[in-house]
Coordinates of C-alpha atoms and ligand atoms in Angstrom, one line a residue:
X189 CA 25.9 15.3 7.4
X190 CA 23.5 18.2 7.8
X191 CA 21.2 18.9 5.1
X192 CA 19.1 22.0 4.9
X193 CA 15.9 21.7 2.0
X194 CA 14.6 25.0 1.1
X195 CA 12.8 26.5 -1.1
X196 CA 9.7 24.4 -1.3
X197 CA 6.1 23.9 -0.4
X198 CA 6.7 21.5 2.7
X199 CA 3.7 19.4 3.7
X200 CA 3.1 19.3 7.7
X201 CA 0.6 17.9 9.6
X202 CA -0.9 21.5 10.0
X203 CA -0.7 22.2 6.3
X204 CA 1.5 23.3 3.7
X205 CA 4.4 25.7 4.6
X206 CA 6.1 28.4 2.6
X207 CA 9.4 29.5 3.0
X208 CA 10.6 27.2 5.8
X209 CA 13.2 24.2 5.5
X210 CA 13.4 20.7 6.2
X211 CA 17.0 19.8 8.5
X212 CA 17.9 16.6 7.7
X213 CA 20.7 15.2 10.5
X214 CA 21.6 11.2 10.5
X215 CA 18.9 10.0 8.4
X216 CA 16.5 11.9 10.6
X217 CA 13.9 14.7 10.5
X218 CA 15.9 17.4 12.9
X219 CA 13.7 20.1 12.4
X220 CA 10.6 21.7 10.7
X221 CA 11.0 25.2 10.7
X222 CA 9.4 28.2 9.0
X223 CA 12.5 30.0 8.7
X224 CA 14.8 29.1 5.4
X225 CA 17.9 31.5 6.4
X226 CA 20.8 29.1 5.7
X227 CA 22.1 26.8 8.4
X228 CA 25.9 27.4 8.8
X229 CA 27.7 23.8 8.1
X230 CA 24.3 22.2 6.2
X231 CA 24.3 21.3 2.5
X232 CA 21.6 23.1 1.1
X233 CA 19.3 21.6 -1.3
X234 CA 16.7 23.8 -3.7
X235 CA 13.6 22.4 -3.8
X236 CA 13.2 25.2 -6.9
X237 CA 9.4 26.0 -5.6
X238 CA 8.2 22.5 -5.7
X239 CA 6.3 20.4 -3.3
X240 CA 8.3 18.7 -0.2
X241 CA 6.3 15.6 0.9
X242 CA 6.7 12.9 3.0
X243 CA 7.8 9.4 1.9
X244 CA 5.3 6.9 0.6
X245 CA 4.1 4.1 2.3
X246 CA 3.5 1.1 0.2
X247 CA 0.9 -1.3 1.7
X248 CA -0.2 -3.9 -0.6
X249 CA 2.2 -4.4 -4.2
X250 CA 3.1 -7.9 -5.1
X251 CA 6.0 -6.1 -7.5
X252 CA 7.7 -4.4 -9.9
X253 CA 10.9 -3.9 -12.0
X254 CA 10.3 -7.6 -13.5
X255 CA 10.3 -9.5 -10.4
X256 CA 7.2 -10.9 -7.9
X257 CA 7.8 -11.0 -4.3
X258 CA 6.8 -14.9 -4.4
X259 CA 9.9 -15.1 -5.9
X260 CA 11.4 -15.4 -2.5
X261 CA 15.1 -14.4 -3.3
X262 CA 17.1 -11.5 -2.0
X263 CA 17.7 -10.5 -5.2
X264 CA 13.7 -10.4 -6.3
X265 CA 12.5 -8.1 -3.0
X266 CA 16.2 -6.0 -3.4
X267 CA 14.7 -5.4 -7.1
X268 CA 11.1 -4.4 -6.5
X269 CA 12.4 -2.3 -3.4
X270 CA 14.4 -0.4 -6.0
X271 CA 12.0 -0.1 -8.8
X272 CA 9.5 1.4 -6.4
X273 CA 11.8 3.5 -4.3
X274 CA 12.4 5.5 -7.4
X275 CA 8.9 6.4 -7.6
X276 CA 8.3 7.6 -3.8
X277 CA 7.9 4.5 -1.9
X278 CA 10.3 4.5 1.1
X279 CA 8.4 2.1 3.2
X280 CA 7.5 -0.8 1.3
X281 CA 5.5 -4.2 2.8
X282 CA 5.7 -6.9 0.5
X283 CA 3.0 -8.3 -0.6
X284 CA 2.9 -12.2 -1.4
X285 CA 0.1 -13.5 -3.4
X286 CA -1.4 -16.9 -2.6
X287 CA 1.4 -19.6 -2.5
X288 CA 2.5 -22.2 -0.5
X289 CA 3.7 -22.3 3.0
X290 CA 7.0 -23.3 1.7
X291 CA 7.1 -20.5 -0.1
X292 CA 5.8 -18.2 2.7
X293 CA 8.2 -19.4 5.3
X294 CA 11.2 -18.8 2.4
X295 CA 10.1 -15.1 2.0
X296 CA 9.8 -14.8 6.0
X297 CA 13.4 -15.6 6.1
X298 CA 14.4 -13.0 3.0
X299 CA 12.4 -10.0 4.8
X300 CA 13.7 -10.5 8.3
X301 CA 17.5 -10.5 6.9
X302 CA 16.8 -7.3 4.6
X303 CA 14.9 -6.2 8.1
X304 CA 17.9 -6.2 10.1
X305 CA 19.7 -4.5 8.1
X306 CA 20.6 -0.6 8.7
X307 CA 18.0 1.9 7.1
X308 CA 16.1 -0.6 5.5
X309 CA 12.9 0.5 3.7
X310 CA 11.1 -2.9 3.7
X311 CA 9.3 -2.8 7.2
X312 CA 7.3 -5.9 6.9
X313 CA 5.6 -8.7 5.5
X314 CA 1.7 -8.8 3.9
X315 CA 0.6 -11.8 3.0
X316 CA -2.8 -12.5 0.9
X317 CA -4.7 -15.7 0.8
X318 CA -4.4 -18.2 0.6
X319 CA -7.2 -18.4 2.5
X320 CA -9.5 -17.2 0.3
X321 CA -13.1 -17.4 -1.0
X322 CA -12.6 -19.6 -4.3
X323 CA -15.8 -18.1 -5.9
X324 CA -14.7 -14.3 -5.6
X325 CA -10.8 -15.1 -5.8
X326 CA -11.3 -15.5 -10.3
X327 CA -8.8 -18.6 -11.5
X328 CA -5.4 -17.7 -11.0
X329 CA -4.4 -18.9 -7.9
X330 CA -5.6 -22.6 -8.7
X331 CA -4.7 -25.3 -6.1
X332 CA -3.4 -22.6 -3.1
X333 CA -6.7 -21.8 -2.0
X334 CA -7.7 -23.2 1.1
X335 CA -9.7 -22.6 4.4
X336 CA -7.9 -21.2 7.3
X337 CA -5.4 -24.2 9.2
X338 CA -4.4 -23.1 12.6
X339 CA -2.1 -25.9 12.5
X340 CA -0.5 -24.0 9.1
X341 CA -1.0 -20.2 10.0
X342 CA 0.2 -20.5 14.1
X343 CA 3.2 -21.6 13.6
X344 CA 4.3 -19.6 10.7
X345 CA 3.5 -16.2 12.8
X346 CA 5.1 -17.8 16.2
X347 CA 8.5 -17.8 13.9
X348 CA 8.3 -14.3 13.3
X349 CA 8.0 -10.8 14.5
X350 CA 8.0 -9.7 10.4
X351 CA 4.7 -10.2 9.4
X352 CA 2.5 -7.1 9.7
X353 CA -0.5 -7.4 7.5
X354 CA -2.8 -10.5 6.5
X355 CA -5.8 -10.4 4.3
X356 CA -8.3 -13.6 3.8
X357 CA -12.0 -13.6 2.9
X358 CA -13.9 -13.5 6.3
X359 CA -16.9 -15.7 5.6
X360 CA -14.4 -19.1 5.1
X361 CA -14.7 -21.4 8.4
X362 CA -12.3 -20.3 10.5
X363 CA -12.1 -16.9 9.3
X364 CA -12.6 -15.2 12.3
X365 CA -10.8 -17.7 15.0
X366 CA -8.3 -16.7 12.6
X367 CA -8.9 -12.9 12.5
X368 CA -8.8 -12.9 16.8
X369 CA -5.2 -14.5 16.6
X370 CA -3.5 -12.0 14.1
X371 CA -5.2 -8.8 15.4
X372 CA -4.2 -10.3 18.9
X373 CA -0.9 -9.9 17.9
X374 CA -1.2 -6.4 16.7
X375 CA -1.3 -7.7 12.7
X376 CA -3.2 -5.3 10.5
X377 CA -6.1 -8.3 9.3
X378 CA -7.8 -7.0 6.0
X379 CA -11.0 -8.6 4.5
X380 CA -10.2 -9.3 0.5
X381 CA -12.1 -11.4 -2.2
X382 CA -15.0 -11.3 -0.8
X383 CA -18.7 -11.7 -0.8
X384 CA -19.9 -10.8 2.8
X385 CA -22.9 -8.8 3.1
X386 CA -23.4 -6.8 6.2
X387 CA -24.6 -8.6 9.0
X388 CA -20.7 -10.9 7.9
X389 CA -18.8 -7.4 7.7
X390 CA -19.9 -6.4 11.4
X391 CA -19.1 -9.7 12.9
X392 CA -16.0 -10.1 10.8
X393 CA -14.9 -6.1 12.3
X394 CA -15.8 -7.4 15.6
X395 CA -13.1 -10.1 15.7
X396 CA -10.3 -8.4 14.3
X397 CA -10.9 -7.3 10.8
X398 CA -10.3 -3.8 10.4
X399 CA -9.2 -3.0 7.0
X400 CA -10.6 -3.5 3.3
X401 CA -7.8 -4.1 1.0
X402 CA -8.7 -3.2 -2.2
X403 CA -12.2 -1.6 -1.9
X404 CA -14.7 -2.0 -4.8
X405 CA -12.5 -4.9 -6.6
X406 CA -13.1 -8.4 -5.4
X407 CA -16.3 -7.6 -4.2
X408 CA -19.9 -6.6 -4.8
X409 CA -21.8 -4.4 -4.0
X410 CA -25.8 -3.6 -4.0
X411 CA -27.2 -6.3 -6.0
X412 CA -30.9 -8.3 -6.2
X413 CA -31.5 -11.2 -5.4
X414 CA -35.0 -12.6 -7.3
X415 CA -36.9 -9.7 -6.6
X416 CA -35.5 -8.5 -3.2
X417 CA -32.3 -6.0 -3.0
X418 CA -29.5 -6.4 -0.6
X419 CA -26.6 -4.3 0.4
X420 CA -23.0 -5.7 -0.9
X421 CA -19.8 -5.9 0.8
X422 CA -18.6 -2.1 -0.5
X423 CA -22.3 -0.7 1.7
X424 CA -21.4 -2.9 4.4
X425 CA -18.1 -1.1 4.7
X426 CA -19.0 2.0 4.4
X427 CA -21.3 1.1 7.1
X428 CA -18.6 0.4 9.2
X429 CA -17.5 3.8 11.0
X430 CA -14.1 2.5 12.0
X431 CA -12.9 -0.1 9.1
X432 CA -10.2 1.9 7.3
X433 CA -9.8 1.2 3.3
X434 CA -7.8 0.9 0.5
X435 CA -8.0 1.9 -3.3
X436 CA -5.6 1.1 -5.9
X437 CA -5.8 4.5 -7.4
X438 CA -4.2 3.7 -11.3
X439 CA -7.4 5.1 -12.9
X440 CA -7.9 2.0 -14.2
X441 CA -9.5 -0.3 -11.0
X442 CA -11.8 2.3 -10.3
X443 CA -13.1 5.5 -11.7
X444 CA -12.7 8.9 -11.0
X445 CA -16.3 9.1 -9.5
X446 CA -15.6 6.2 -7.3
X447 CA -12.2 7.5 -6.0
X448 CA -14.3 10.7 -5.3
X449 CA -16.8 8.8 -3.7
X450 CA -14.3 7.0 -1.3
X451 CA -12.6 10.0 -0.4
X452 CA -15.6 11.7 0.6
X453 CA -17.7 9.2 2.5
X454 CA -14.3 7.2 4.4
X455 CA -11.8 10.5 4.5
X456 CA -8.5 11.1 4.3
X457 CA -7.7 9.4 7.7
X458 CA -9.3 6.1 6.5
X459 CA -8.3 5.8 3.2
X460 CA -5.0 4.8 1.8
X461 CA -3.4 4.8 -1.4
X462 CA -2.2 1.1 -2.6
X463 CA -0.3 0.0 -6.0
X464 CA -1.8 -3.6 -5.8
X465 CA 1.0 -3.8 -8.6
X466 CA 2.5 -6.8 -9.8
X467 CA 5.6 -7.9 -11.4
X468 CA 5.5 -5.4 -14.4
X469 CA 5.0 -2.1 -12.6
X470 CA 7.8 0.0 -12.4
X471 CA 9.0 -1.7 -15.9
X472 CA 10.1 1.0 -17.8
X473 CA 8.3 -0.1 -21.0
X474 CA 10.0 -3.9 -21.2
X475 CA 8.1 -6.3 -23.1
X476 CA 6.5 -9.2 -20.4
X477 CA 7.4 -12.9 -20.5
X478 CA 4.2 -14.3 -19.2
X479 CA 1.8 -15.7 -21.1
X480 CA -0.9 -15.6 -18.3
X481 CA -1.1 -12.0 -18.6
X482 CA -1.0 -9.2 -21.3
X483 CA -0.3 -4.9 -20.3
X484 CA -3.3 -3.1 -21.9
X485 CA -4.5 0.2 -21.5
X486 CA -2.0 0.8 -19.0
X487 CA -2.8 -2.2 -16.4
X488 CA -2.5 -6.0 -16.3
X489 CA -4.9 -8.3 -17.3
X490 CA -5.3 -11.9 -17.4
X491 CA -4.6 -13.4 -21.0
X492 CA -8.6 -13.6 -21.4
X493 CA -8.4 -10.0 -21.7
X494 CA -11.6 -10.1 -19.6
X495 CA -10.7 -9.6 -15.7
X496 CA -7.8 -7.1 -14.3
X497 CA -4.8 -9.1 -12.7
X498 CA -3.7 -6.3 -10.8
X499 CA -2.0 -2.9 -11.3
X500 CA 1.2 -1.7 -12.5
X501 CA 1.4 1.4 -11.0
X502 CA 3.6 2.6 -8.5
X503 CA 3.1 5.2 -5.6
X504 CA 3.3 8.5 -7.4
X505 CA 1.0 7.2 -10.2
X506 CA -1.6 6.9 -7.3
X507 CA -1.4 10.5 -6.3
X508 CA -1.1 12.1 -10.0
X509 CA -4.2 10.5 -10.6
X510 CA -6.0 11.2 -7.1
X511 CA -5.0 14.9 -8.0
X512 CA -5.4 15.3 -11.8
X513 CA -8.7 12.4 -12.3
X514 CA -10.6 13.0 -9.1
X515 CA -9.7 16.5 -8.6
X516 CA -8.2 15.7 -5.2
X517 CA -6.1 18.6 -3.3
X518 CA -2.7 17.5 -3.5
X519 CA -1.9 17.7 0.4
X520 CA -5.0 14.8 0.8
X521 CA -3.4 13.0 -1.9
X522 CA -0.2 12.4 -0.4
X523 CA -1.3 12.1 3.2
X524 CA -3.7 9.2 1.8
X525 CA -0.4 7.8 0.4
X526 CA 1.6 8.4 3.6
X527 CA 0.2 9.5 6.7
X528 CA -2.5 7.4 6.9
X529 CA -0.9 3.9 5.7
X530 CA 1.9 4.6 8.3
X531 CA -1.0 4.9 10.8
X532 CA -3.0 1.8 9.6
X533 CA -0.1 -0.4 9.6
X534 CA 1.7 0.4 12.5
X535 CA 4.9 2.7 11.7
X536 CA 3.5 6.4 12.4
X537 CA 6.0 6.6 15.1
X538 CA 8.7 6.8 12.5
X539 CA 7.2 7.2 8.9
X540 CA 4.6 8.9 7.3
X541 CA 4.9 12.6 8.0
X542 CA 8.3 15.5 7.9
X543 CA 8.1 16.1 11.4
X544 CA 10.7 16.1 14.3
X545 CA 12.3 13.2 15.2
X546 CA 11.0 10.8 12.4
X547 CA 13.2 9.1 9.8
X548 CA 14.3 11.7 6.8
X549 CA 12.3 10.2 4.1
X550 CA 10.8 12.8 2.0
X551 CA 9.6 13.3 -1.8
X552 CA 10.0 16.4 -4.1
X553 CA 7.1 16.4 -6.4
X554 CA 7.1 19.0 -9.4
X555 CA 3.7 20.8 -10.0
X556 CA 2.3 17.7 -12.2
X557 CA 2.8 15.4 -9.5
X558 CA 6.2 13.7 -10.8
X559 CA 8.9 12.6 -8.6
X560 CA 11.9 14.7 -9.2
X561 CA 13.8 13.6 -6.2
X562 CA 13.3 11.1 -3.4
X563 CA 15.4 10.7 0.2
X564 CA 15.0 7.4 2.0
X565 CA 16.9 8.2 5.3
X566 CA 18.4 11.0 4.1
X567 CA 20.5 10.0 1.3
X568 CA 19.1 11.1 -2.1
X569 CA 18.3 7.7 -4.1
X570 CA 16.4 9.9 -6.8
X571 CA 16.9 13.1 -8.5
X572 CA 19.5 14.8 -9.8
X573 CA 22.2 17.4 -8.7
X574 CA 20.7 20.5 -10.8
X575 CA 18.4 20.5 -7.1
X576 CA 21.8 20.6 -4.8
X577 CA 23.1 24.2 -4.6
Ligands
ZN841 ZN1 -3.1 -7.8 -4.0

């Protein structure tokens, strides 16, 4: 069916424009045009003066709506899908936390059946760990950790096509052998939980890491050493002109200042927006059943109440608080929660901007950055009919 969206601000890759519509055809992006005279035959939708956006694209969450993606089920990744969908994420790669390789393999098999299917907004697999530096990876992954096993990791990505993303820490033995394979085969490789200090970071770029997931957290930065000062992990990848980064923008992980900081010295095009959230994002205010953690000030810690566990934000949070903490403009905002994770990981062809040709999923934002309507191929999976003329 043809759907016309008017009355908007509509985000394009040459800026925000006024007065134009968004055709919708099929589940695709028809047409961009500056015109908004009504199409005869399309179903127009009033986007009542708010901002038209495209999808977001979330990169690194480990879950939401009660469920973990370690879970492994149909029923856990259909859940968290949902949960998040609602709040802007159309493309979603789940992220699984340090497990087994039984458990890996059982997810593999989950993501490439809700792959297959028609319009599917899980595009891929990210896995974390386990291969990760025990000293900068805190207590909560236990007995998973491990250094990087060929014998483990080659097989597990010769049975798939679905893995996209894979983060370890690079200074492990085998870290970089490792890093060669996956970027070899076109997988976004991220450095995480780690300790690395330059002259590691641009060895580590050179075989294949290219992305820091979670910027700031997990690792240091400048710091002394007896009586001498060294650079940290977060200088080392600033250093690094072409390693793209990621900050899990809840206003909790990192500061204002810091987001600031990030946006100004890496940029729009190397910076994306990520959740990091875990099972009780997207939660709607349920009390949690797990006494390793506890929801304070409006994140997830570890029951010590001493370390952050991980987020429970979801996409839109991200941009609200890029926007209204950091002072962001809104249109950077976005594109660092769309444009630029599409690019990073591989989809721009299809996602991450309303233009011609590319899947119809698109966002209506009110004017304090809340979702009052999201499309994911077209069909409207959030909002409300008071939009529809
Ligand atoms: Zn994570």
């Amino acid at each position: 069916m043809l759907t016309q969206i008017i009355n908007g601000h509509i985000l394009t890759p040459q800026g925000w424009l006024k007065d134009g519509s968004v055709l919708v055809d099929d589940g695709k992006i028809l047409e961009v045009t500056n015109s908004d005279l009504a199409v005869i035959g399309a179903k127009a939708i009033d986007a009542k003066g708010m901002y038209i956006v495209p999808g977001f694209i979330s990169m690194h969450s480990h879950g939401g709506g009660g469920y973990d993606f370690t879970d492994a089920t149909p029923e856990a990744f259909q859940a968290i899908v949902q949960a998040h969908l609602k709040h802007g994420a159309t493309s979603i790669f789940p992220t699984l936390s340090s497990t087994t390789f039984d458990v890996l393999r059982q997810a593999v098999a989950v993501c490439d059946e809700l792959m297959q299917k028609p319009d599917s907004v899980v595009m891929g697999l990210h896995i974390e760990g386990p291969y990760l530096n025990k000293k900068m990876a805190g207590t909560q992954w236990g007995d998973f950790l491990k250094d990087p096993d060929p014998e483990e990791y080659i097989p597990l990505l010769e049975s798939t096509q679905c893995i996209k993303r894979w983060d370890i820490s690079p200074e492990l033995p085998g870290a970089h052998d490792f890093a060669r394979f996956t970027s070899g085969r076109g997988i976004l490789t991220a450095i995480t939980h780690t300790e690395a200090e330059y002259p590691e970071i641009k060895s580590a770029f050179e075989a294949g890491f290219t992305h820091a997931a979670h910027f700031y957290n997990a690792m240091p930065g400048f710091h002394k050493r007896r009586e001498y000062k060294y650079e940290g992990t977060v200088e080392s990848v600033y250093l690094m002109d072409n390693m793209t980064v990621e900050v899990i923008a809840d206003g909790v992980h990192l500061p204002a200042t810091i987001l600031k900081l990030v946006y100004k010295l890496k940029g729009v095009e190397k910076t994306c927006l990520v959740t990091d959230a875990l099972k009780y994002a997207a939660y709607n205010g349920r009390t949690i059943d797990d006494s390793r953690y506890v929801i304070e000030d409006g994140v997830c810690k570890l029951a010590d109440h001493q370390t952050l566990a991980g987020s429970i934000a979801s996409m839109d949070k991200l941009v609200q608080t890029m926007v209204k903490s950091a002072g962001i403009p809104l249109a950077d905002a976005v594109r660092m929660a769309s444009e630029t994770p599409a690019a990073v990981i591989g989809v721009a062809d299809r996602k991450g901007t309303l233009q011609k040709g590319k899947d119809a999923d698109i966002v209506i934002l009110d004017k304090d950055v809340n979702v009052r309507c999201v499309f994911s191929y077209g069909k409207m999976v959030e909002g409300t009919n008071t939009l529809i003329h």
